mmCIF file with all atom_site columns, C-alpha atoms in Angstrom:
data_model
loop_
_atom_site.group_PDB
_atom_site.id
_atom_site.type_symbol
_atom_site.label_atom_id
_atom_site.label_alt_id
_atom_site.label_comp_id
_atom_site.label_asym_id
_atom_site.label_entity_id
_atom_site.label_seq_id
_atom_site.pdbx_PDB_ins_code
_atom_site.Cartn_x
_atom_site.Cartn_y
_atom_site.Cartn_z
_atom_site.occupancy
_atom_site.B_iso_or_equiv
_atom_site.pdbx_formal_charge
_atom_site.auth_seq_id
_atom_site.auth_comp_id
_atom_site.auth_asym_id
_atom_site.auth_atom_id
_atom_site.pdbx_PDB_model_num
ATOM 1   C CA . MET H 1 1   ? -6.784  9.674   1.384   1.00 68.00 ? 1   MET H CA 1
ATOM 2   C CA . GLN H 1 2   ? -3.093  9.241   1.590   1.00 75.00 ? 2   GLN H CA 1
ATOM 3   C CA . LEU H 1 3   ? -1.332  6.873   -1.032  1.00 75.00 ? 3   LEU H CA 1
ATOM 4   C CA . VAL H 1 4   ? 2.233   5.836   -1.427  1.00 82.00 ? 4   VAL H CA 1
ATOM 5   C CA . VAL H 1 5   ? 3.482   7.043   -4.818  1.00 83.00 ? 5   VAL H CA 1
ATOM 6   C CA . ALA H 1 6   ? 7.056   6.131   -4.566  1.00 85.00 ? 6   ALA H CA 1
ATOM 7   C CA . ARG H 1 7   ? 10.060  4.726   -2.591  1.00 89.00 ? 7   ARG H CA 1
ATOM 8   C CA . ILE H 1 8   ? 13.390  6.559   -2.618  1.00 92.00 ? 8   ILE H CA 1
ATOM 9   C CA . GLY H 1 9   ? 16.335  4.431   -3.738  1.00 91.00 ? 9   GLY H CA 1
ATOM 10  C CA . ARG H 1 10  ? 19.997  5.064   -3.867  1.00 91.00 ? 10  ARG H CA 1
ATOM 11  C CA . ALA H 1 11  ? 21.660  8.507   -4.338  1.00 92.00 ? 11  ALA H CA 1
ATOM 12  C CA . HIS H 1 12  ? 22.670  9.390   -7.808  1.00 92.00 ? 12  HIS H CA 1
ATOM 13  C CA . GLY H 1 13  ? 25.787  11.480  -8.383  1.00 89.00 ? 13  GLY H CA 1
ATOM 14  C CA . ILE H 1 14  ? 27.030  14.030  -5.908  1.00 91.00 ? 14  ILE H CA 1
ATOM 15  C CA . LYS H 1 15  ? 24.512  16.829  -6.143  1.00 90.00 ? 15  LYS H CA 1
ATOM 16  C CA . GLY H 1 16  ? 21.573  15.374  -4.026  1.00 92.00 ? 16  GLY H CA 1
ATOM 17  C CA . GLU H 1 17  ? 19.602  13.388  -6.577  1.00 93.00 ? 17  GLU H CA 1
ATOM 18  C CA . VAL H 1 18  ? 17.974  10.194  -5.778  1.00 94.00 ? 18  VAL H CA 1
ATOM 19  C CA . THR H 1 19  ? 16.550  7.326   -7.816  1.00 91.00 ? 19  THR H CA 1
ATOM 20  C CA . VAL H 1 20  ? 13.033  6.452   -7.009  1.00 90.00 ? 20  VAL H CA 1
ATOM 21  C CA . GLU H 1 21  ? 10.708  3.332   -7.265  1.00 86.00 ? 21  GLU H CA 1
ATOM 22  C CA . VAL H 1 22  ? 7.592   4.767   -8.789  1.00 83.00 ? 22  VAL H CA 1
ATOM 23  C CA . ARG H 1 23  ? 4.323   3.378   -7.284  1.00 76.00 ? 23  ARG H CA 1
ATOM 24  C CA . THR H 1 24  ? 1.913   5.522   -9.310  1.00 74.00 ? 24  THR H CA 1
ATOM 25  C CA . ASP H 1 25  ? 0.619   5.519   -12.873 1.00 68.00 ? 25  ASP H CA 1
ATOM 26  C CA . GLU H 1 26  ? 0.824   9.305   -12.896 1.00 68.00 ? 26  GLU H CA 1
ATOM 27  C CA . PRO H 1 27  ? 4.336   10.238  -11.862 1.00 75.00 ? 27  PRO H CA 1
ATOM 28  C CA . GLU H 1 28  ? 4.158   13.483  -13.908 1.00 72.00 ? 28  GLU H CA 1
ATOM 29  C CA . LEU H 1 29  ? 1.234   14.539  -11.718 1.00 74.00 ? 29  LEU H CA 1
ATOM 30  C CA . ARG H 1 30  ? 2.317   13.175  -8.293  1.00 80.00 ? 30  ARG H CA 1
ATOM 31  C CA . LEU H 1 31  ? 6.101   13.569  -8.602  1.00 84.00 ? 31  LEU H CA 1
ATOM 32  C CA . GLY H 1 32  ? 6.615   16.834  -10.394 1.00 85.00 ? 32  GLY H CA 1
ATOM 33  C CA . PRO H 1 33  ? 8.615   19.804  -9.351  1.00 89.00 ? 33  PRO H CA 1
ATOM 34  C CA . GLY H 1 34  ? 6.863   21.673  -6.508  1.00 90.00 ? 34  GLY H CA 1
ATOM 35  C CA . ALA H 1 35  ? 5.023   18.653  -5.248  1.00 88.00 ? 35  ALA H CA 1
ATOM 36  C CA . VAL H 1 36  ? 5.198   18.438  -1.365  1.00 90.00 ? 36  VAL H CA 1
ATOM 37  C CA . LEU H 1 37  ? 5.015   14.819  -0.198  1.00 91.00 ? 37  LEU H CA 1
ATOM 38  C CA . GLU H 1 38  ? 4.497   13.289  3.250   1.00 90.00 ? 38  GLU H CA 1
ATOM 39  C CA . THR H 1 39  ? 6.951   10.602  4.223   1.00 90.00 ? 39  THR H CA 1
ATOM 40  C CA . GLU H 1 40  ? 6.982   7.247   6.029   1.00 87.00 ? 40  GLU H CA 1
ATOM 41  C CA . PRO H 1 41  ? 8.598   7.516   8.426   1.00 89.00 ? 41  PRO H CA 1
ATOM 42  C CA . ALA H 1 42  ? 6.862   10.942  9.019   1.00 87.00 ? 42  ALA H CA 1
ATOM 43  C CA . SER H 1 43  ? 9.973   12.410  10.778  1.00 86.00 ? 43  SER H CA 1
ATOM 44  C CA . ALA H 1 44  ? 11.771  12.452  7.344   1.00 86.00 ? 44  ALA H CA 1
ATOM 45  C CA . GLY H 1 45  ? 9.269   14.760  5.693   1.00 80.00 ? 45  GLY H CA 1
ATOM 46  C CA . PRO H 1 46  ? 7.509   16.542  4.291   1.00 91.00 ? 46  PRO H CA 1
ATOM 47  C CA . LEU H 1 47  ? 9.585   16.684  1.299   1.00 92.00 ? 47  LEU H CA 1
ATOM 48  C CA . THR H 1 48  ? 9.389   19.182  -1.613  1.00 93.00 ? 48  THR H CA 1
ATOM 49  C CA . ILE H 1 49  ? 10.421  17.996  -5.024  1.00 92.00 ? 49  ILE H CA 1
ATOM 50  C CA . GLU H 1 50  ? 12.830  20.600  -6.578  1.00 93.00 ? 50  GLU H CA 1
ATOM 51  C CA . THR H 1 51  ? 13.625  18.916  -9.762  1.00 92.00 ? 51  THR H CA 1
ATOM 52  C CA . GLY H 1 52  ? 12.961  15.723  -11.631 1.00 89.00 ? 52  GLY H CA 1
ATOM 53  C CA . ARG H 1 53  ? 14.331  13.963  -14.683 1.00 89.00 ? 53  ARG H CA 1
ATOM 54  C CA . VAL H 1 54  ? 14.477  10.475  -16.355 1.00 87.00 ? 54  VAL H CA 1
ATOM 55  C CA . HIS H 1 55  ? 17.975  8.898   -16.710 1.00 84.00 ? 55  HIS H CA 1
ATOM 56  C CA . SER H 1 56  ? 18.501  5.492   -18.247 1.00 81.00 ? 56  SER H CA 1
ATOM 57  C CA . GLY H 1 57  ? 14.652  4.671   -17.706 1.00 79.00 ? 57  GLY H CA 1
ATOM 58  C CA . ARG H 1 58  ? 14.779  5.625   -13.995 1.00 84.00 ? 58  ARG H CA 1
ATOM 59  C CA . LEU H 1 59  ? 13.186  8.625   -12.489 1.00 86.00 ? 59  LEU H CA 1
ATOM 60  C CA . LEU H 1 60  ? 15.658  10.931  -10.560 1.00 91.00 ? 60  LEU H CA 1
ATOM 61  C CA . LEU H 1 61  ? 14.454  13.494  -8.172  1.00 92.00 ? 61  LEU H CA 1
ATOM 62  C CA . ARG H 1 62  ? 16.110  16.126  -6.198  1.00 92.00 ? 62  ARG H CA 1
ATOM 63  C CA . PHE H 1 63  ? 14.410  17.580  -3.021  1.00 93.00 ? 63  PHE H CA 1
ATOM 64  C CA . GLU H 1 64  ? 14.630  21.174  -1.610  1.00 92.00 ? 64  GLU H CA 1
ATOM 65  C CA . GLY H 1 65  ? 17.437  21.313  1.018   1.00 91.00 ? 65  GLY H CA 1
ATOM 66  C CA . VAL H 1 66  ? 19.339  18.174  -0.105  1.00 92.00 ? 66  VAL H CA 1
ATOM 67  C CA . LYS H 1 67  ? 22.431  19.428  -1.841  1.00 91.00 ? 67  LYS H CA 1
ATOM 68  C CA . ASP H 1 68  ? 24.843  16.552  -1.638  1.00 93.00 ? 68  ASP H CA 1
ATOM 69  C CA . ARG H 1 69  ? 25.325  12.718  -1.815  1.00 93.00 ? 69  ARG H CA 1
ATOM 70  C CA . THR H 1 70  ? 25.444  12.357  1.893   1.00 92.00 ? 70  THR H CA 1
ATOM 71  C CA . GLY H 1 71  ? 21.960  14.095  2.240   1.00 91.00 ? 71  GLY H CA 1
ATOM 72  C CA . ALA H 1 72  ? 20.452  11.918  -0.622  1.00 93.00 ? 72  ALA H CA 1
ATOM 73  C CA . GLU H 1 73  ? 21.834  8.682   0.928   1.00 93.00 ? 73  GLU H CA 1
ATOM 74  C CA . ALA H 1 74  ? 20.017  9.504   4.240   1.00 92.00 ? 74  ALA H CA 1
ATOM 75  C CA . LEU H 1 75  ? 16.611  9.543   2.460   1.00 93.00 ? 75  LEU H CA 1
ATOM 76  C CA . ARG H 1 76  ? 17.188  5.897   1.158   1.00 91.00 ? 76  ARG H CA 1
ATOM 77  C CA . ASN H 1 77  ? 14.193  3.597   1.526   1.00 91.00 ? 77  ASN H CA 1
ATOM 78  C CA . ILE H 1 78  ? 11.777  6.412   2.715   1.00 91.00 ? 78  ILE H CA 1
ATOM 79  C CA . LEU H 1 79  ? 8.235   6.074   1.297   1.00 91.00 ? 79  LEU H CA 1
ATOM 80  C CA . LEU H 1 80  ? 6.786   9.299   -0.462  1.00 91.00 ? 80  LEU H CA 1
ATOM 81  C CA . ILE H 1 81  ? 3.085   9.837   0.339   1.00 87.00 ? 81  ILE H CA 1
ATOM 82  C CA . ALA H 1 82  ? 0.515   12.050  -1.666  1.00 85.00 ? 82  ALA H CA 1
ATOM 83  C CA . GLU H 1 83  ? -2.794  13.279  -0.547  1.00 79.00 ? 83  GLU H CA 1
ATOM 84  C CA . VAL H 1 84  ? -5.326  12.198  -3.027  1.00 72.00 ? 84  VAL H CA 1
ATOM 85  C CA . ASP H 1 85  ? -9.099  12.975  -3.078  1.00 66.00 ? 85  ASP H CA 1
ATOM 86  C CA . PRO H 1 86  ? -10.714 9.473   -2.859  1.00 59.00 ? 86  PRO H CA 1
ATOM 87  C CA . THR H 1 87  ? -13.402 10.403  -5.477  1.00 59.00 ? 87  THR H CA 1
ATOM 88  C CA . GLU H 1 88  ? -10.670 11.537  -8.009  1.00 59.00 ? 88  GLU H CA 1
ATOM 89  C CA . LEU H 1 89  ? -10.246 9.260   -11.042 1.00 58.00 ? 89  LEU H CA 1
ATOM 90  C CA . PRO H 1 90  ? -7.326  8.977   -13.379 1.00 57.00 ? 90  PRO H CA 1
ATOM 91  C CA . GLU H 1 91  ? -7.517  10.875  -16.728 1.00 56.00 ? 91  GLU H CA 1
ATOM 92  C CA . GLU H 1 92  ? -7.479  7.770   -18.921 1.00 57.00 ? 92  GLU H CA 1
ATOM 93  C CA . GLU H 1 93  ? -10.680 5.574   -18.823 1.00 57.00 ? 93  GLU H CA 1
ATOM 94  C CA . ASP H 1 94  ? -8.772  2.328   -18.496 1.00 64.00 ? 94  ASP H CA 1
ATOM 95  C CA . GLU H 1 95  ? -6.463  3.500   -15.731 1.00 69.00 ? 95  GLU H CA 1
ATOM 96  C CA . TYR H 1 96  ? -6.859  2.989   -12.086 1.00 76.00 ? 96  TYR H CA 1
ATOM 97  C CA . TYR H 1 97  ? -5.320  4.181   -8.875  1.00 72.00 ? 97  TYR H CA 1
ATOM 98  C CA . ASP H 1 98  ? -3.791  1.524   -6.527  1.00 76.00 ? 98  ASP H CA 1
ATOM 99  C CA . HIS H 1 99  ? -6.441  2.231   -3.820  1.00 75.00 ? 99  HIS H CA 1
ATOM 100 C CA . GLN H 1 100 ? -9.238  1.400   -6.270  1.00 80.00 ? 100 GLN H CA 1
ATOM 101 C CA . LEU H 1 101 ? -7.708  -2.178  -7.071  1.00 84.00 ? 101 LEU H CA 1
ATOM 102 C CA . MET H 1 102 ? -6.639  -3.066  -3.627  1.00 85.00 ? 102 MET H CA 1
ATOM 103 C CA . ASP H 1 103 ? -8.801  -5.905  -2.193  1.00 88.00 ? 103 ASP H CA 1
ATOM 104 C CA . LEU H 1 104 ? -10.585 -6.589  -5.346  1.00 91.00 ? 104 LEU H CA 1
ATOM 105 C CA . ASP H 1 105 ? -11.720 -10.247 -5.754  1.00 92.00 ? 105 ASP H CA 1
ATOM 106 C CA . VAL H 1 106 ? -9.782  -11.946 -8.579  1.00 93.00 ? 106 VAL H CA 1
ATOM 107 C CA . VAL H 1 107 ? -12.002 -14.563 -10.562 1.00 92.00 ? 107 VAL H CA 1
ATOM 108 C CA . LEU H 1 108 ? -11.817 -16.456 -13.749 1.00 91.00 ? 108 LEU H CA 1
ATOM 109 C CA . GLU H 1 109 ? -14.382 -15.787 -16.369 1.00 89.00 ? 109 GLU H CA 1
ATOM 110 C CA . ASP H 1 110 ? -16.389 -18.766 -15.130 1.00 89.00 ? 110 ASP H CA 1
ATOM 111 C CA . GLY H 1 111 ? -16.596 -17.219 -11.810 1.00 87.00 ? 111 GLY H CA 1
ATOM 112 C CA . THR H 1 112 ? -13.738 -19.499 -10.159 1.00 88.00 ? 112 THR H CA 1
ATOM 113 C CA . GLU H 1 113 ? -12.231 -17.783 -7.228  1.00 90.00 ? 113 GLU H CA 1
ATOM 114 C CA . ILE H 1 114 ? -8.421  -17.070 -7.396  1.00 90.00 ? 114 ILE H CA 1
ATOM 115 C CA . GLY H 1 115 ? -8.016  -14.765 -4.499  1.00 92.00 ? 115 GLY H CA 1
ATOM 116 C CA . ARG H 1 116 ? -7.805  -11.028 -3.756  1.00 91.00 ? 116 ARG H CA 1
ATOM 117 C CA . ILE H 1 117 ? -5.299  -8.294  -4.703  1.00 91.00 ? 117 ILE H CA 1
ATOM 118 C CA . THR H 1 118 ? -3.243  -7.425  -1.654  1.00 90.00 ? 118 THR H CA 1
ATOM 119 C CA . GLU H 1 119 ? -0.563  -5.395  -3.238  1.00 86.00 ? 119 GLU H CA 1
ATOM 120 C CA . ILE H 1 120 ? 0.242   -3.764  -6.589  1.00 84.00 ? 120 ILE H CA 1
ATOM 121 C CA . SER H 1 121 ? 3.883   -3.712  -7.700  1.00 81.00 ? 121 SER H CA 1
ATOM 122 C CA . HIS H 1 122 ? 4.873   -1.099  -10.315 1.00 72.00 ? 122 HIS H CA 1
ATOM 123 C CA . LEU H 1 123 ? 7.996   -2.599  -12.334 1.00 72.00 ? 123 LEU H CA 1
ATOM 124 C CA . PRO H 1 124 ? 9.584   -0.791  -15.227 1.00 66.00 ? 124 PRO H CA 1
ATOM 125 C CA . SER H 1 125 ? 8.078   -3.028  -17.727 1.00 70.00 ? 125 SER H CA 1
ATOM 126 C CA . GLN H 1 126 ? 4.615   -3.522  -16.337 1.00 76.00 ? 126 GLN H CA 1
ATOM 127 C CA . ASP H 1 127 ? 2.527   -3.552  -13.110 1.00 82.00 ? 127 ASP H CA 1
ATOM 128 C CA . LEU H 1 128 ? 1.870   -6.696  -11.197 1.00 86.00 ? 128 LEU H CA 1
ATOM 129 C CA . PHE H 1 129 ? -0.994  -7.693  -9.008  1.00 90.00 ? 129 PHE H CA 1
ATOM 130 C CA . ILE H 1 130 ? 0.083   -9.578  -6.009  1.00 89.00 ? 130 ILE H CA 1
ATOM 131 C CA . VAL H 1 131 ? -2.883  -12.018 -5.309  1.00 92.00 ? 131 VAL H CA 1
ATOM 132 C CA . GLU H 1 132 ? -3.336  -13.781 -1.990  1.00 91.00 ? 132 GLU H CA 1
ATOM 133 C CA . ARG H 1 133 ? -5.147  -17.197 -2.596  1.00 90.00 ? 133 ARG H CA 1
ATOM 134 C CA . PRO H 1 134 ? -7.544  -18.676 -0.064  1.00 89.00 ? 134 PRO H CA 1
ATOM 135 C CA . ASP H 1 135 ? -4.822  -21.085 1.119   1.00 89.00 ? 135 ASP H CA 1
ATOM 136 C CA . GLY H 1 136 ? -2.472  -18.135 1.966   1.00 87.00 ? 136 GLY H CA 1
ATOM 137 C CA . THR H 1 137 ? -0.019  -18.477 -0.833  1.00 89.00 ? 137 THR H CA 1
ATOM 138 C CA . GLU H 1 138 ? 0.509   -15.638 -3.461  1.00 89.00 ? 138 GLU H CA 1
ATOM 139 C CA . VAL H 1 139 ? 0.386   -15.537 -7.172  1.00 90.00 ? 139 VAL H CA 1
ATOM 140 C CA . MET H 1 140 ? 1.631   -12.597 -9.439  1.00 90.00 ? 140 MET H CA 1
ATOM 141 C CA . ILE H 1 141 ? -0.797  -11.450 -12.249 1.00 90.00 ? 141 ILE H CA 1
ATOM 142 C CA . PRO H 1 142 ? 0.608   -9.121  -14.824 1.00 90.00 ? 142 PRO H CA 1
ATOM 143 C CA . PHE H 1 143 ? -1.667  -6.155  -15.265 1.00 89.00 ? 143 PHE H CA 1
ATOM 144 C CA . VAL H 1 144 ? -1.962  -6.420  -19.027 1.00 87.00 ? 144 VAL H CA 1
ATOM 145 C CA . GLU H 1 145 ? -4.787  -6.468  -21.427 1.00 87.00 ? 145 GLU H CA 1
ATOM 146 C CA . GLU H 1 146 ? -4.263  -9.914  -22.456 1.00 90.00 ? 146 GLU H CA 1
ATOM 147 C CA . ILE H 1 147 ? -4.684  -11.351 -19.074 1.00 90.00 ? 147 ILE H CA 1
ATOM 148 C CA . VAL H 1 148 ? -6.839  -8.918  -17.133 1.00 91.00 ? 148 VAL H CA 1
ATOM 149 C CA . ALA H 1 149 ? -10.211 -9.042  -18.986 1.00 89.00 ? 149 ALA H CA 1
ATOM 150 C CA . GLU H 1 150 ? -12.224 -6.784  -16.761 1.00 89.00 ? 150 GLU H CA 1
ATOM 151 C CA . ILE H 1 151 ? -12.051 -4.385  -13.742 1.00 88.00 ? 151 ILE H CA 1
ATOM 152 C CA . ASP H 1 152 ? -15.557 -4.093  -12.214 1.00 87.00 ? 152 ASP H CA 1
ATOM 153 C CA . LEU H 1 153 ? -15.205 -1.523  -9.370  1.00 83.00 ? 153 LEU H CA 1
ATOM 154 C CA . GLU H 1 154 ? -18.899 -1.739  -8.699  1.00 84.00 ? 154 GLU H CA 1
ATOM 155 C CA . GLU H 1 155 ? -18.855 -5.482  -8.075  1.00 87.00 ? 155 GLU H CA 1
ATOM 156 C CA . GLN H 1 156 ? -15.334 -5.177  -6.522  1.00 90.00 ? 156 GLN H CA 1
ATOM 157 C CA . ARG H 1 157 ? -13.899 -7.869  -8.817  1.00 91.00 ? 157 ARG H CA 1
ATOM 158 C CA . CYS H 1 158 ? -11.182 -8.392  -11.291 1.00 92.00 ? 158 CYS H CA 1
ATOM 159 C CA . VAL H 1 159 ? -11.814 -10.962 -14.052 1.00 93.00 ? 159 VAL H CA 1
ATOM 160 C CA . ILE H 1 160 ? -8.682  -12.674 -15.571 1.00 91.00 ? 160 ILE H CA 1
ATOM 161 C CA . THR H 1 161 ? -7.966  -14.947 -18.390 1.00 91.00 ? 161 THR H CA 1
ATOM 162 C CA . PRO H 1 162 ? -4.575  -16.327 -17.456 1.00 88.00 ? 162 PRO H CA 1
ATOM 163 C CA . PRO H 1 163 ? -2.527  -18.395 -19.811 1.00 87.00 ? 163 PRO H CA 1
ATOM 164 C CA . PRO H 1 164 ? -1.680  -21.947 -18.947 1.00 85.00 ? 164 PRO H CA 1
ATOM 165 C CA . GLY H 1 165 ? 0.699   -22.186 -15.946 1.00 80.00 ? 165 GLY H CA 1
ATOM 166 C CA . LEU H 1 166 ? 0.299   -18.787 -14.624 1.00 82.00 ? 166 LEU H CA 1
ATOM 167 C CA . ILE H 1 167 ? -1.912  -19.530 -11.617 1.00 78.00 ? 167 ILE H CA 1
ATOM 168 C CA . ASP H 1 168 ? -1.588  -23.464 -11.636 1.00 71.00 ? 168 ASP H CA 1
ATOM 169 C CA . ASP H 1 169 ? 2.029   -23.784 -12.338 1.00 48.00 ? 169 ASP H CA 1
ATOM 170 C CA . HIS H 1 170 ? 2.702   -25.886 -9.220  1.00 43.00 ? 170 HIS H CA 1
ATOM 171 C CA . ALA H 1 171 ? 0.043   -28.403 -10.143 1.00 39.00 ? 171 ALA H CA 1
ATOM 172 C CA . GLU H 1 172 ? 1.583   -28.566 -13.761 1.00 38.00 ? 172 GLU H CA 1
ATOM 173 C CA . ILE H 1 173 ? 5.073   -29.053 -12.354 1.00 36.00 ? 173 ILE H CA 1
ATOM 174 C CA . ALA H 1 174 ? 3.791   -31.836 -9.960  1.00 38.00 ? 174 ALA H CA 1
ATOM 175 C CA . SER H 1 175 ? 1.897   -33.518 -12.724 1.00 37.00 ? 175 SER H CA 1
ATOM 176 C CA . ALA H 1 176 ? 4.825   -33.330 -15.191 1.00 40.00 ? 176 ALA H CA 1
ATOM 177 C CA . ARG H 1 177 ? 7.012   -34.853 -12.487 1.00 40.00 ? 177 ARG H CA 1
ATOM 178 C CA . ASP H 1 178 ? 4.502   -37.650 -11.885 1.00 45.00 ? 178 ASP H CA 1
ATOM 179 C CA . ALA H 1 179 ? 4.082   -38.300 -15.483 1.00 43.00 ? 179 ALA H CA 1
ATOM 180 C CA . GLU H 1 180 ? 8.061   -38.649 -15.912 1.00 45.00 ? 180 GLU H CA 1
ATOM 181 C CA . ALA H 1 181 ? 8.219   -40.891 -12.794 1.00 45.00 ? 181 ALA H CA 1
ATOM 182 C CA . GLY H 1 182 ? 5.429   -43.038 -14.258 1.00 46.00 ? 182 GLY H CA 1
ATOM 183 C CA . THR H 1 183 ? 7.251   -43.202 -17.668 1.00 45.00 ? 183 THR H CA 1
ATOM 184 C CA . ASP H 1 184 ? 10.365  -44.226 -15.734 1.00 47.00 ? 184 ASP H CA 1
ATOM 185 C CA . ALA H 1 185 ? 8.581   -46.952 -13.734 1.00 45.00 ? 185 ALA H CA 1
ATOM 186 C CA . ASP H 1 186 ? 6.927   -48.255 -16.893 1.00 47.00 ? 186 ASP H CA 1
ATOM 187 C CA . ALA H 1 187 ? 10.340  -48.493 -18.546 1.00 45.00 ? 187 ALA H CA 1
ATOM 188 C CA . GLU H 1 188 ? 11.747  -50.317 -15.560 1.00 46.00 ? 188 GLU H CA 1
ATOM 189 C CA . ALA H 1 189 ? 8.779   -52.713 -15.414 1.00 44.00 ? 189 ALA H CA 1
ATOM 190 C CA . GLY H 1 190 ? 9.088   -53.331 -19.109 1.00 46.00 ? 190 GLY H CA 1
ATOM 191 C CA . ALA H 1 191 ? 12.898  -53.993 -18.684 1.00 44.00 ? 191 ALA H CA 1
ATOM 192 C CA . GLU H 1 192 ? 12.251  -56.362 -15.779 1.00 44.00 ? 192 GLU H CA 1
ATOM 193 C CA . ALA H 1 193 ? 9.693   -58.229 -17.849 1.00 43.00 ? 193 ALA H CA 1
ATOM 194 C CA . GLY H 1 194 ? 11.971  -58.513 -20.691 1.00 45.00 ? 194 GLY H CA 1
ATOM 195 C CA . ALA H 1 195 ? 14.653  -59.912 -18.389 1.00 44.00 ? 195 ALA H CA 1
ATOM 196 C CA . GLU H 1 196 ? 12.157  -62.518 -16.973 1.00 45.00 ? 196 GLU H CA 1
ATOM 197 C CA . GLU H 1 197 ? 11.219  -63.689 -20.454 1.00 44.00 ? 197 GLU H CA 1
ATOM 198 C CA . ALA H 1 198 ? 14.915  -63.968 -21.418 1.00 42.00 ? 198 ALA H CA 1
#
């Protein structure tokens, strides 16, 4: 099974290094020196990682045969793809590969359907589930213990306990606006009544 493990960003310095947007929970395994990765588009690869290091919180890679900034810039926005055994599991018990989480049904603890996971975004601070709701809209769910209560791969579902406003923020904003409008209307009605009495 092929999985996208990173996207190449801008060139760093003049010796062929590039920044990468990591899309795997195991960069040390998938993006280590010597790793050979397929690419999208395929014509850009395969690429072999020569060196890797972390600089200011970003992973920097250098590929074999890429020796200068021009070569590094030519790789920008290329996706890096690793071959992964579909039966392989992460080393940590509470970790998952992206392909295990894709298309899971997202539900509340009471069984209320929220949607399904269509994408996983790996940010520097945390991972996000991009969840498509039944009406076609999307909601972002942080993949943190406080919100994601259970991942059940057998039942193909993800149980969440979202804080107020995370999945129903539009409704809250609308109701808050209606409440404000109602208060204004009440105030105006009161003022008119007062004027009539006067």
